[in-house]
């Protein structure tokens, strides 16, 4: 009889949970006894943390190139319900999910599982502001494509050179907002030049915090200030947005910011799928998991990545919604689920990630690399940190791309990678 591990999600946690489960079943000699199935709504693993970049060319890795060689099945579908008592997942075919009659057209089915790994990720959180739903985002590949297409249209010759055409407003001064704000001036200038226009370009970054970027820590602030200044970004701290429309943003105090480009970068919340399980969630909507990444209160269910809140160390720090934590959480969850299924719970590994780092891309100026949960230690900045960021974004967070099973399984080992090395500036 074949047992089945179902993984919900094809992002950083989901992909590596599936690969680690495939690796563990081989290690335990269960190749013919354990099937691993990934449920994901599209056929790609998206390098989501790069969606702020101008070049989107290599941000998608075909899931089949990673899962196929290691014998993991992929279902192109969206999980819409979980029944932990029956150990089933209800899925809807991704190709037909927008069809209103989907339930009656045979695209909804129920899959049984013996162990479930919930790695459904997170979504952009849009605050309740009139018109915010119409703002662009770089939370998904589709969102990044939509922003890129919009900027391309701005560059069409012959359009009116009126107020706001060459202005972008980024709502949110966290990591994504900062990285995007540093990229947008050059992208707006390129669009203006294609249109043959001469007006100035302007990028405005809005932050709830009194000082824009202060959430990134005191050690990073000098570099952030310099990078934003060099890029020509206008910063408005203590900002409250009252409304957003296609022609601009209105602040709560009535200030009008004409802008044809508004981008929402207001943070993330965990997938609402976790909320269907009837368990208490943390303020970000995440499920509580134990040291082995098993969901507390549910038998046979593990969770990893942005949908799970795990202890990172003995000092009380919790995991952060980031690929830095999602990738190892997935590897540990996949390994532990197989140990559990094999009747070897003593082989399960306790997850811990005590060392936290941040490498923030700041466009042409470079980057800042900090260490510590408070981001209190500046490891490097400028060109040296940018070289490190290029290694992270270009290779470190990618799975092997050669379809070699041995390489993929080796990369799925349940370990915590050492912090990125400081790279020499190039």
XYZ file of C-alpha atoms in Angstrom:
426
model
C 0.000 0.000 0.000
C 1.371 3.403 -1.011
C 1.203 6.256 1.491
C 0.921 9.810 0.219
C 2.463 13.079 1.313
C 0.648 16.082 -0.126
C 2.430 19.441 -0.257
C 0.295 22.534 -0.792
C 2.331 25.246 -2.505
C 5.110 25.523 -5.077
C 7.025 28.439 -3.567
C 10.235 28.339 -1.566
C 8.806 26.251 1.287
C 6.656 23.990 -0.872
C 9.277 23.135 -3.465
C 11.892 22.294 -0.851
C 9.430 20.376 1.327
C 8.636 18.132 -1.629
C 12.301 17.685 -2.547
C 13.256 16.921 1.059
C 10.445 14.366 1.312
C 11.692 12.691 -1.872
C 15.206 12.661 -0.442
C 14.082 11.193 2.887
C 12.010 8.427 1.320
C 15.119 7.318 -0.537
C 17.180 7.518 2.653
C 14.645 5.308 4.463
C 14.262 2.882 1.555
C 10.634 3.880 0.947
C 10.849 4.736 -2.733
C 8.012 2.400 -3.702
C 5.956 3.007 -0.582
C 5.631 6.813 -0.369
C 4.257 9.091 -3.072
C 4.797 12.840 -2.926
C 2.354 15.207 -4.626
C 2.668 18.999 -4.942
C -0.478 21.065 -5.422
C 0.337 24.435 -7.010
C -1.835 26.791 -9.076
C 0.680 27.269 -11.884
C 3.578 25.308 -13.368
C 6.340 27.620 -12.138
C 8.395 28.166 -9.032
C 8.637 31.968 -8.908
C 11.641 33.698 -7.368
C 9.204 36.080 -5.738
C 11.748 38.180 -3.891
C 13.075 39.432 -7.247
C 9.752 40.755 -8.560
C 10.838 44.342 -7.833
C 13.509 44.081 -10.521
C 13.147 45.509 -14.019
C 14.274 42.330 -15.791
C 11.792 39.523 -15.119
C 13.339 37.160 -17.637
C 14.629 34.409 -15.348
C 12.307 34.714 -12.355
C 10.347 31.535 -13.127
C 11.673 27.999 -12.839
C 9.477 25.214 -14.294
C 8.418 23.063 -11.347
C 8.642 19.967 -13.499
C 12.357 20.618 -14.046
C 12.896 20.175 -10.309
C 10.132 17.789 -9.257
C 10.050 15.509 -12.287
C 13.611 14.136 -12.004
C 13.065 13.209 -8.327
C 9.735 11.459 -8.853
C 7.392 14.064 -7.340
C 3.943 14.395 -8.895
C 2.602 17.883 -9.629
C -1.072 18.821 -9.678
C -1.859 22.169 -11.293
C -4.655 23.146 -8.975
C -5.564 25.377 -6.063
C -6.277 23.940 -2.621
C -9.587 25.343 -1.404
C -10.334 23.268 1.693
C -8.667 20.887 4.144
C -10.426 18.267 6.242
C -7.899 17.186 8.886
C -10.265 14.610 10.369
C -10.759 12.839 7.039
C -7.192 13.664 5.935
C -8.307 15.094 2.613
C -7.626 18.210 0.583
C -10.204 19.642 -1.815
C -8.625 21.158 -4.903
C -9.896 23.128 -7.851
C -8.270 22.902 -11.248
C -6.218 26.066 -11.732
C -7.143 26.245 -15.409
C -10.819 26.488 -14.559
C -10.718 28.268 -11.207
C -12.184 31.418 -12.715
C -15.169 29.569 -14.176
C -18.238 30.211 -12.060
C -19.636 26.743 -12.742
C -16.380 25.031 -11.721
C -18.035 22.966 -8.984
C -20.450 21.472 -11.479
C -17.999 21.030 -14.330
C -15.901 18.305 -12.749
C -12.825 20.419 -11.896
C -13.161 20.080 -8.117
C -11.805 16.897 -6.552
C -10.715 15.537 -3.199
C -7.249 14.113 -2.593
C -6.446 11.884 0.359
C -3.218 12.286 2.272
C -1.367 10.432 4.998
C 0.758 13.471 5.828
C 0.105 17.029 4.734
C 2.666 19.827 4.438
C 0.962 23.199 4.258
C 3.226 25.662 2.432
C 0.654 27.934 0.826
C 2.715 31.058 1.435
C 1.447 34.596 1.827
C -0.326 37.355 -0.036
C 0.036 41.112 -0.251
C -1.998 42.817 2.458
C -3.841 45.841 1.078
C -5.133 48.196 3.793
C -8.717 49.415 3.689
C -8.073 52.554 1.664
C -10.419 53.675 -1.106
C -8.949 52.751 -4.474
C -5.984 50.762 -3.106
C -7.144 47.675 -5.019
C -6.266 49.490 -8.234
C -2.645 50.122 -7.267
C 0.067 48.009 -8.853
C 2.138 45.548 -6.829
C 5.244 43.382 -7.140
C 3.974 40.662 -4.816
C 3.546 38.142 -7.633
C 5.027 37.539 -11.049
C 1.719 38.593 -12.609
C 1.785 41.793 -10.567
C 5.351 42.530 -11.634
C 4.404 41.894 -15.269
C 1.448 44.263 -14.988
C 3.668 47.030 -13.608
C 6.242 46.446 -16.351
C 3.544 46.575 -19.042
C 2.189 49.809 -17.573
C 5.642 51.415 -17.616
C 6.073 50.274 -21.211
C 2.767 51.950 -22.129
C 3.883 55.165 -20.446
C 6.720 55.251 -22.948
C 4.444 55.163 -25.985
C 5.071 58.285 -28.099
C 2.349 60.854 -28.452
C 0.743 60.705 -25.017
C 0.057 63.848 -23.008
C 3.029 65.129 -21.024
C 0.794 66.138 -18.136
C 1.161 66.118 -14.372
C 1.817 62.704 -12.904
C 2.818 60.873 -16.059
C 6.437 60.535 -14.950
C 5.685 60.216 -11.240
C 5.370 57.018 -9.207
C 4.177 56.706 -5.619
C 5.263 53.675 -3.612
C 3.010 53.050 -0.624
C 5.015 51.311 2.098
C 8.592 51.825 3.263
C 9.520 48.275 4.183
C 11.998 46.081 2.385
C 9.972 45.689 -0.828
C 9.015 49.357 -0.946
C 12.619 50.473 -0.530
C 13.953 48.071 -3.147
C 11.300 49.078 -5.674
C 11.645 52.805 -4.994
C 15.349 52.622 -5.788
C 14.588 50.941 -9.133
C 11.698 53.104 -10.334
C 13.485 56.391 -11.163
C 15.562 54.709 -13.872
C 12.543 52.831 -15.215
C 10.459 56.009 -15.369
C 13.313 57.876 -17.065
C 13.612 55.134 -19.672
C 9.871 55.357 -20.383
C 10.053 59.145 -20.665
C 12.995 58.941 -23.058
C 11.194 56.400 -25.259
C 8.261 58.793 -25.447
C 10.550 61.622 -26.507
C 9.412 63.700 -23.536
C 11.532 66.001 -21.406
C 9.665 66.343 -18.136
C 11.329 65.430 -14.830
C 10.720 62.010 -13.301
C 9.774 61.648 -9.676
C 9.455 58.686 -7.298
C 7.753 59.307 -3.950
C 8.104 56.790 -1.117
C 5.492 56.871 1.647
C 6.103 55.295 5.040
C 4.022 55.168 8.229
C 7.239 55.533 10.206
C 8.408 59.065 10.909
C 11.688 58.300 9.139
C 11.410 56.355 5.914
C 13.224 53.033 6.110
C 13.734 53.063 9.877
C 12.214 49.566 10.163
C 15.382 48.269 8.498
C 17.424 49.151 11.595
C 19.741 51.943 12.661
C 22.829 50.324 11.127
C 21.285 50.360 7.655
C 19.779 53.859 7.815
C 22.796 55.899 6.655
C 23.104 53.770 3.526
C 19.358 53.860 2.905
C 19.285 57.648 3.200
C 22.224 58.022 0.803
C 20.825 55.560 -1.737
C 17.393 57.204 -1.793
C 18.978 60.634 -2.123
C 21.255 59.497 -4.960
C 18.299 57.924 -6.780
C 16.306 61.133 -6.439
C 13.537 59.534 -4.372
C 11.297 61.901 -2.397
C 10.552 60.446 1.042
C 7.480 61.288 3.101
C 7.575 59.855 6.603
C 4.597 59.665 8.950
C 2.373 59.424 5.877
C -1.232 58.249 5.967
C -2.942 57.535 2.650
C -6.525 58.674 2.287
C -7.308 57.452 -1.221
C -5.744 56.121 -4.416
C -6.969 56.588 -7.976
C -5.584 56.203 -11.482
C -4.285 59.773 -11.485
C -2.579 59.804 -8.114
C -2.664 59.474 -4.349
C -4.400 61.679 -1.812
C -2.935 61.732 1.675
C -5.104 61.775 4.785
C -4.257 65.465 5.340
C -5.590 66.309 1.872
C -2.233 66.602 0.104
C -2.595 65.533 -3.508
C 0.228 63.618 -5.234
C -0.434 63.416 -8.985
C 0.964 60.089 -10.216
C 0.047 57.780 -13.034
C 1.879 54.970 -11.253
C 0.937 53.909 -7.720
C 2.374 50.753 -6.183
C 1.188 49.032 -3.022
C 3.997 47.549 -0.881
C 2.225 47.370 2.467
C 3.371 43.980 3.754
C 2.129 40.412 3.691
C -0.364 38.193 5.442
C -0.374 34.410 5.468
C -2.547 32.497 3.028
C -6.156 32.399 4.244
C -6.079 28.614 3.830
C -4.573 28.343 7.302
C -7.565 30.133 8.740
C -9.907 27.333 7.646
C -8.401 24.917 10.184
C -10.008 26.452 13.247
C -6.733 27.102 15.075
C -5.520 30.309 16.739
C -3.380 32.361 14.380
C -0.749 34.986 15.044
C -1.291 38.635 13.950
C 0.063 37.804 10.483
C -2.401 34.921 10.083
C 0.225 32.208 10.605
C -0.307 28.768 12.075
C 1.534 27.735 15.245
C 3.990 24.876 14.720
C 6.183 22.962 17.138
C 9.936 22.438 16.981
C 9.460 19.764 14.300
C 7.174 22.079 12.247
C 4.109 19.967 13.012
C 0.974 22.089 13.315
C 0.008 22.245 16.954
C -3.336 20.580 17.528
C -3.590 18.728 14.211
C -2.335 15.175 13.684
C -0.473 14.469 10.471
C -0.157 18.104 9.363
C 3.071 20.079 9.022
C 3.464 23.705 7.943
C 6.417 25.651 6.575
C 7.244 29.045 5.170
C 5.129 32.175 5.396
C 2.023 30.326 6.590
C 3.794 29.009 9.717
C 5.165 30.673 12.831
C 8.035 28.668 14.327
C 10.507 29.332 17.103
C 13.780 30.390 15.505
C 15.866 30.221 18.674
C 15.660 29.931 22.446
C 15.558 33.706 22.902
C 11.951 34.043 21.770
C 12.464 35.077 18.154
C 9.961 33.715 15.637
C 10.561 32.970 11.987
C 10.170 35.820 9.510
C 8.170 35.769 6.288
C 11.184 35.407 4.000
C 12.879 32.937 1.693
C 15.704 32.908 4.253
C 13.403 30.921 6.558
C 10.952 29.384 4.081
C 13.572 27.291 2.283
C 15.012 25.518 5.360
C 11.580 25.233 6.960
C 10.427 23.374 3.859
C 13.420 21.035 3.974
C 12.887 20.220 7.658
C 9.130 19.768 7.244
C 9.568 17.389 4.294
C 12.160 15.314 6.122
C 10.160 15.187 9.339
C 6.941 14.211 7.580
C 8.665 11.159 6.099
C 10.191 10.221 9.473
C 6.721 10.457 10.978
C 5.157 8.411 8.204
C 7.901 5.781 8.429
C 7.272 5.256 12.128
C 10.632 6.819 12.992
C 9.633 9.938 14.931
C 12.911 9.850 16.851
C 14.719 10.703 13.592
C 12.867 13.966 13.191
C 14.976 17.113 13.371
C 14.241 20.175 15.459
C 14.153 23.372 13.415
C 16.243 26.309 14.576
C 17.526 29.377 12.736
C 19.216 31.551 15.351
C 21.207 33.745 12.967
C 19.181 36.321 11.052
C 20.543 38.561 8.293
C 19.083 41.069 5.845
C 20.548 42.103 2.503
C 18.614 45.073 1.121
C 19.026 46.027 -2.540
C 19.299 49.797 -3.012
C 19.564 50.047 -6.773
C 22.531 51.688 -8.455
C 23.958 52.839 -5.100
C 24.496 49.244 -3.982
C 22.988 47.429 -0.996
C 23.202 47.121 2.775
C 23.918 43.837 4.554
C 22.995 43.665 8.242
C 23.102 40.913 10.851
C 21.008 40.376 13.961
C 17.297 40.266 14.717
C 17.398 44.019 15.269
C 19.537 44.441 12.153
C 22.003 46.106 14.469
C 25.292 45.037 12.866
C 26.333 46.429 9.500
C 28.223 43.654 7.720
C 28.825 45.553 4.479
C 27.325 48.273 2.338
C 27.511 49.803 -1.113
C 29.135 47.817 -3.895
C 30.351 44.996 -1.631
C 26.861 44.334 -0.286
C 25.483 44.582 -3.820
C 27.841 41.807 -4.926
C 26.487 39.635 -2.108
C 22.920 40.473 -3.111
C 23.639 39.419 -6.694
C 24.871 36.027 -5.469
C 21.745 35.588 -3.345
C 19.297 36.651 -6.055
C 21.156 34.947 -8.876
C 22.147 31.555 -7.474
C 21.789 30.968 -3.733
C 17.982 30.899 -3.653
C 17.572 28.925 -6.900
C 17.199 25.144 -7.043
C 19.570 23.209 -9.327
C 18.508 23.909 -12.903
C 20.151 20.960 -14.672
C 17.369 18.387 -14.002
C 19.961 16.181 -12.288
C 18.217 14.153 -9.583
C 21.325 13.712 -7.470
C 21.988 17.464 -7.391
C 18.385 18.278 -6.524
C 18.230 15.725 -3.714
C 21.586 16.853 -2.340
C 20.319 20.441 -2.228
C 17.260 19.264 -0.265
C 19.257 18.171 2.803
C 17.587 19.401 6.008
C 20.265 21.849 7.113
C 20.560 25.575 7.789
C 22.873 27.331 5.354
C 25.595 29.566 6.734
C 25.037 33.303 6.322
C 26.021 34.652 2.903
C 29.691 35.508 2.628
C 30.676 39.108 2.050
C 31.584 39.476 -1.603
C 34.278 41.702 -3.049
C 32.889 44.601 -5.017
C 32.968 44.213 -8.766
